[in-house]
Coordinates of C-alpha atoms and ligand atoms in Angstrom, one line a residue:
X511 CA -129.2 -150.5 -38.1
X512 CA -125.5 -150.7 -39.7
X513 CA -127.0 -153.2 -42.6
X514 CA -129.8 -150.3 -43.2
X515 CA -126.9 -147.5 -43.4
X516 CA -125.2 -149.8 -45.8
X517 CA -127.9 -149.7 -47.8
X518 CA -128.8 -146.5 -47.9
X519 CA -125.4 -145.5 -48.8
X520 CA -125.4 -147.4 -51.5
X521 CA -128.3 -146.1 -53.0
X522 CA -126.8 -142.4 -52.9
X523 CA -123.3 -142.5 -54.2
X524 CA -124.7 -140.4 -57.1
X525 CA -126.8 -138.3 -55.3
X526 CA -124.0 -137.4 -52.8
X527 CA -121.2 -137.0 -56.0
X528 CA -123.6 -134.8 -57.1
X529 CA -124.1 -132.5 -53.8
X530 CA -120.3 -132.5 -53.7
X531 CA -119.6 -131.5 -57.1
X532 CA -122.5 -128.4 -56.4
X533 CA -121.2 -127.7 -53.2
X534 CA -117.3 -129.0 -52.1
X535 CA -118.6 -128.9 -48.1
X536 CA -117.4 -132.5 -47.5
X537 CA -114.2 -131.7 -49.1
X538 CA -114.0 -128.6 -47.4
X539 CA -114.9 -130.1 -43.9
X540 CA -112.0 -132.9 -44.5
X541 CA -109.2 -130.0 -45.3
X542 CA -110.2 -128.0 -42.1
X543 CA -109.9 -131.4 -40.3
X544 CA -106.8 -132.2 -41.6
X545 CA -105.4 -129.3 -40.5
X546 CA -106.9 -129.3 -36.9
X547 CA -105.5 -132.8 -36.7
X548 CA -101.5 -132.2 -38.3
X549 CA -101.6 -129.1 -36.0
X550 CA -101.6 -131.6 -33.1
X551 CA -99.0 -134.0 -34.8
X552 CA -95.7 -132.0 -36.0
X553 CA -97.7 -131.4 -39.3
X554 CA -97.5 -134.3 -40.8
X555 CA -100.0 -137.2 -40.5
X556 CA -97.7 -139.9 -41.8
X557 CA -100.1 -143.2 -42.7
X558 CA -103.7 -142.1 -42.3
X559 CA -106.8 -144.3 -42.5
X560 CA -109.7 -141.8 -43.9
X561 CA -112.7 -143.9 -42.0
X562 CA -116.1 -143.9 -43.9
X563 CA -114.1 -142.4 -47.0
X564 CA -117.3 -142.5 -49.3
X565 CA -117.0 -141.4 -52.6
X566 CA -113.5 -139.9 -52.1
X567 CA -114.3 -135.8 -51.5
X568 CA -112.0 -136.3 -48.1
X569 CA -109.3 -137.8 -50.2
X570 CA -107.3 -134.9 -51.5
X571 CA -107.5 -132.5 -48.3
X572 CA -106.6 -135.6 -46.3
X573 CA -103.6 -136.2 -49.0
X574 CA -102.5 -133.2 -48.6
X575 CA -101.1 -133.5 -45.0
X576 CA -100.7 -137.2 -45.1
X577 CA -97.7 -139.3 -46.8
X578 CA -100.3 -142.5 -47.4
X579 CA -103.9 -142.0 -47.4
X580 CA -106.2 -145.6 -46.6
X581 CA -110.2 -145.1 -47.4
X582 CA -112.0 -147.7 -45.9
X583 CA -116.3 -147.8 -46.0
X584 CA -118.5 -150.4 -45.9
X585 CA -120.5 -148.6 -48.7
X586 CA -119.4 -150.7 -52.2
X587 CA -121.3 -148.4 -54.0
X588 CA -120.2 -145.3 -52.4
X589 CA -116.4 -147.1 -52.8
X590 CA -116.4 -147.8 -56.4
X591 CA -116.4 -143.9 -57.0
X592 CA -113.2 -143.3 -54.5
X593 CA -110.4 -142.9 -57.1
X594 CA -107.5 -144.2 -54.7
X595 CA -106.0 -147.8 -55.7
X596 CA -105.6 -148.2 -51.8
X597 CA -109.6 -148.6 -51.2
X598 CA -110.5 -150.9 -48.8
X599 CA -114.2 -152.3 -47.9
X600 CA -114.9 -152.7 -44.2
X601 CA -116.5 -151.7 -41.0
X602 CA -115.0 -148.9 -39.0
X603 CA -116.5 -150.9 -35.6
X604 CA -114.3 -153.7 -36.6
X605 CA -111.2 -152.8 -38.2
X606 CA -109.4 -154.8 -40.7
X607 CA -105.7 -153.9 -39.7
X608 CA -103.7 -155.2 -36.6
X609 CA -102.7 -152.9 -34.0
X610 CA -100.5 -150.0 -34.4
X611 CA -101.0 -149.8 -38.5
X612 CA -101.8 -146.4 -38.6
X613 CA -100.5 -142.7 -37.8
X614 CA -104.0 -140.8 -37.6
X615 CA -107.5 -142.0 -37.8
X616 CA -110.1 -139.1 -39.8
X617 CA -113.8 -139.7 -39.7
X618 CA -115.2 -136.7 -42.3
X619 CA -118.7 -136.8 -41.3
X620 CA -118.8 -140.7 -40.6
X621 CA -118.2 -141.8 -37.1
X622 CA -122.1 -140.2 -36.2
X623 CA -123.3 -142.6 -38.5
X624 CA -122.6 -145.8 -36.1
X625 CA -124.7 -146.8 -33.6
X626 CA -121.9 -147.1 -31.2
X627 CA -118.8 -144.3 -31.5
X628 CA -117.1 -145.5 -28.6
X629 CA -116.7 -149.4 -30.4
X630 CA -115.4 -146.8 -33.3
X631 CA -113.2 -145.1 -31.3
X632 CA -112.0 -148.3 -29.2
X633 CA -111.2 -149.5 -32.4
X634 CA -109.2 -146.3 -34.0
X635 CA -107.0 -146.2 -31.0
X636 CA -106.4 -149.9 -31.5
X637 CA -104.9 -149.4 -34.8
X638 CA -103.1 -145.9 -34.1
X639 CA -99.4 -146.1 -33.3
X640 CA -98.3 -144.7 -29.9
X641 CA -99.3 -141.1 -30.0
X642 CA -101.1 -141.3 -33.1
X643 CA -104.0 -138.7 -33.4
X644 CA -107.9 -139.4 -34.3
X645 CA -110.4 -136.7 -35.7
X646 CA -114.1 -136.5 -36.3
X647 CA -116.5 -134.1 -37.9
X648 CA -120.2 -134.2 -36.6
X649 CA -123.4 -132.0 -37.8
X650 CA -124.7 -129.5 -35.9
X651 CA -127.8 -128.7 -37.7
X652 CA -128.8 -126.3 -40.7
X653 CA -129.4 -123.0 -40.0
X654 CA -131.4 -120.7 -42.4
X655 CA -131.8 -116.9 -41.3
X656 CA -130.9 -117.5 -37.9
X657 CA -133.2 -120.7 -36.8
X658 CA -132.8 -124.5 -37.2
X659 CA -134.4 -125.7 -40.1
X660 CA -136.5 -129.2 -38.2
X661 CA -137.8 -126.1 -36.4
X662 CA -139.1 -124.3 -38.5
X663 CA -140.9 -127.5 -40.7
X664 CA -141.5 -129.0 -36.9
X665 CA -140.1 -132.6 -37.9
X666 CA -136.8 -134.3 -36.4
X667 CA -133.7 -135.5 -38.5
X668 CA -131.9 -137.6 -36.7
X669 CA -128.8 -139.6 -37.3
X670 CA -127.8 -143.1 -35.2
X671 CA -126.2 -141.2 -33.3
X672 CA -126.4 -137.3 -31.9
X673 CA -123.4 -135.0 -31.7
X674 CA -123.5 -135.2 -28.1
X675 CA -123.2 -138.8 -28.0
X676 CA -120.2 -138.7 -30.8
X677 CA -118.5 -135.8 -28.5
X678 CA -118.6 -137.6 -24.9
X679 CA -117.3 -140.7 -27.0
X680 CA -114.2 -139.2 -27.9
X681 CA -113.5 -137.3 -24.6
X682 CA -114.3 -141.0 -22.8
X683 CA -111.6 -142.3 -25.1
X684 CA -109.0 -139.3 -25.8
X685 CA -107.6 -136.7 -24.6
X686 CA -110.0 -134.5 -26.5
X687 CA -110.0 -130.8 -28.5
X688 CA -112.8 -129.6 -29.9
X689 CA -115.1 -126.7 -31.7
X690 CA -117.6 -125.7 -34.2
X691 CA -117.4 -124.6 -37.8
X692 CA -120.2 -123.3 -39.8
X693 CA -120.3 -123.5 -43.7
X694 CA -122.2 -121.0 -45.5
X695 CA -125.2 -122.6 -47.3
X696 CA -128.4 -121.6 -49.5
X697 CA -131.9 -123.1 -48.7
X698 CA -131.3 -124.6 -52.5
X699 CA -128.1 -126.3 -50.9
X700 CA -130.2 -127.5 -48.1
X701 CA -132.7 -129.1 -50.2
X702 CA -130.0 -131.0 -52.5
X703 CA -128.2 -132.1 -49.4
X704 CA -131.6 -134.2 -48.5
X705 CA -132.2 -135.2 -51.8
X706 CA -129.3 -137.7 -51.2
X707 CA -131.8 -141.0 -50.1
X708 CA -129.0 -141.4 -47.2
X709 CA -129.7 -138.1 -45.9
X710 CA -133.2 -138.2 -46.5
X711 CA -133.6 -141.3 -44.4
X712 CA -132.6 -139.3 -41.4
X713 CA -136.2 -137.5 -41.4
X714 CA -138.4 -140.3 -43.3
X715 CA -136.5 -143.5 -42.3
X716 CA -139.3 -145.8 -42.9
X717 CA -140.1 -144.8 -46.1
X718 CA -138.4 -146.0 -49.7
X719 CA -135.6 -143.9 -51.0
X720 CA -138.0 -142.5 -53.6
X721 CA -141.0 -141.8 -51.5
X722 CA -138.5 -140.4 -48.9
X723 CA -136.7 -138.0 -51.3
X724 CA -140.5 -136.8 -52.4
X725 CA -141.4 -136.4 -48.9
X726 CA -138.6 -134.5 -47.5
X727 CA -138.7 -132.1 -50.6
X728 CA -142.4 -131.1 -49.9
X729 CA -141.4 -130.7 -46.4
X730 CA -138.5 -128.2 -47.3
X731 CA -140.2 -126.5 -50.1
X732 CA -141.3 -123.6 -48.2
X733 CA -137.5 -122.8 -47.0
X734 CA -135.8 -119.6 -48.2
X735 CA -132.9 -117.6 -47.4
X736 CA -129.2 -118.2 -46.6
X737 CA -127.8 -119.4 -43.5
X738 CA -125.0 -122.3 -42.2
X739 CA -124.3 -125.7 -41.7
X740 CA -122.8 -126.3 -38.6
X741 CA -120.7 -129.0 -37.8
X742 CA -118.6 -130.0 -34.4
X743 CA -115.0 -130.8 -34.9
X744 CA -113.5 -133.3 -32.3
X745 CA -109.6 -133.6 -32.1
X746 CA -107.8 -136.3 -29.6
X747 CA -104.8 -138.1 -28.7
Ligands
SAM905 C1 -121.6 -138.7 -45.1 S1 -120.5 -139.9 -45.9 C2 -119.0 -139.1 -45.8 C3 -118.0 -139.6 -46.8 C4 -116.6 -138.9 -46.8 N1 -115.9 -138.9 -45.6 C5 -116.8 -137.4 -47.3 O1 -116.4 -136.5 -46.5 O2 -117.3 -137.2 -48.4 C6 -120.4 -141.1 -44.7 C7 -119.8 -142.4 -45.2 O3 -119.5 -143.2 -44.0 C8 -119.7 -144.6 -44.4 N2 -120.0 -145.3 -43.1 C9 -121.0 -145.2 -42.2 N3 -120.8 -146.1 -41.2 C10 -119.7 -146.8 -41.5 C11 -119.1 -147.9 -40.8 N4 -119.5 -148.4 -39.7 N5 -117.9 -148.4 -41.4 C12 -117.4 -147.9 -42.5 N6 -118.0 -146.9 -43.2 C13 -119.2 -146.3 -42.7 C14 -120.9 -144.5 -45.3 O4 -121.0 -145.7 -46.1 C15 -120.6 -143.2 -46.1 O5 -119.9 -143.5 -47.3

């Protein structure tokens, strides 16, 4: 399953650049993160490793509060875009640092993405320092006038794992705070968000990114109005 995220990553670095550009959500999520997370660590977040950095919109929120920022994703596509010199390729599951290398951990709408968050978790509180702090951002579901979306078109989207999964992770491994956000979104938001062939495997996984993107555009056609993104932040120690 990690080999097929991989590679659906990185057939969407441009697709996903794009949706950022349109939209700043993922850089948005990543400062409201950041914030949650120095708020529990004297403000600062000293050396942070930003886990499943993509493309880089996490990187200046993340900056912001942080005196050394480390991306690491196992995306080499989705990488090459991430502007930092400090880039590194790997596996959040199986970190490439020894123990203690780290102040705060941030997964910006990442760690749902592994089959297994408590390996990722094990493995952030491996490499944070005594009291260091680890974050996550999860989706909740789009919301359009008040009613899920996969409702309304009757057809799952489903990630390797759920929220719920992600959430009793990090309370199984932390000390855990936690609560929801919800972005403001268009249905024409909705649609470019599962234009991205990453996202669009999440509703049409067996199909090729093309034919997946085609499908899951038909299937949203109909969808109009305004509504949210919602998204579960997690927060532990
Ligand atoms: C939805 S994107 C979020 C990127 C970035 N944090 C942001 O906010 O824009 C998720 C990223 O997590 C990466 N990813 C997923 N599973 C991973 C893993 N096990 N190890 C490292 N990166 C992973 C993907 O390659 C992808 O770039």
């Amino acid at each position: 399953m990690k080999t097929t995220v991989r590679t659906n990553f990185d057939e969407s670095a441009g697709a996903y650049a794009a949706y950022e550009a349109a939209t700043g959500q993922f850089s948005t999520l990543a400062a409201r993160l950041a914030t949650e997370m120095a708020d529990r660590d004297d403000g600062s977040l000293g050396c942070l490793l930003d886990a499943g950095a993509g493309t880089g919109a996490s990187a200046t929120p993340l900056e912001s509060k942080s005196e050394t920022v480390v991306p690491l994703d196992m995306s080499r596509a989705m990488l090459a875009q991430h502007p930092s010199a400090r880039r590194v390729q790997g596996d959040f599951d199986a970190l490439p640092f020894p123990a203690g290398s780290f102040d705060a951990v941030a997964f910006t709408a990442s760690l749902f993405l592994t089959p297994s968050p408590a390996t990722a978790l094990r493995e952030a509180r491996r490499v944070l320092s005594d009291g260091g702090v680890v974050g996550a951002v999860a989706p909740e579901g789009w919301y359009i006038d008040g009613t899920d979306v996969f409702q309304q078109v009757d057809r799952e989207s489903r990630s390797p794992s759920s929220t719920t999964a992600v959430r009793e992770a990090f309370e199984e491994t932390v000390d855990t705070v936690s609560g929801t956000w919800g972005l403001e979104v268009t249905a024409e938001q909705l649609r470019q968000f599962y234009q991205i062939p990453a996202v669009a495997a999440r509703v049409y996984p067996r199909l090729a990114p093309e034919a997946r993107v085609e499908r899951v555009e038909t299937l949203l056609a109909d969808i109009d109005g305004t509504g949210e993104q919602r998204w579960r932040w997690m927060v532990g120690q």
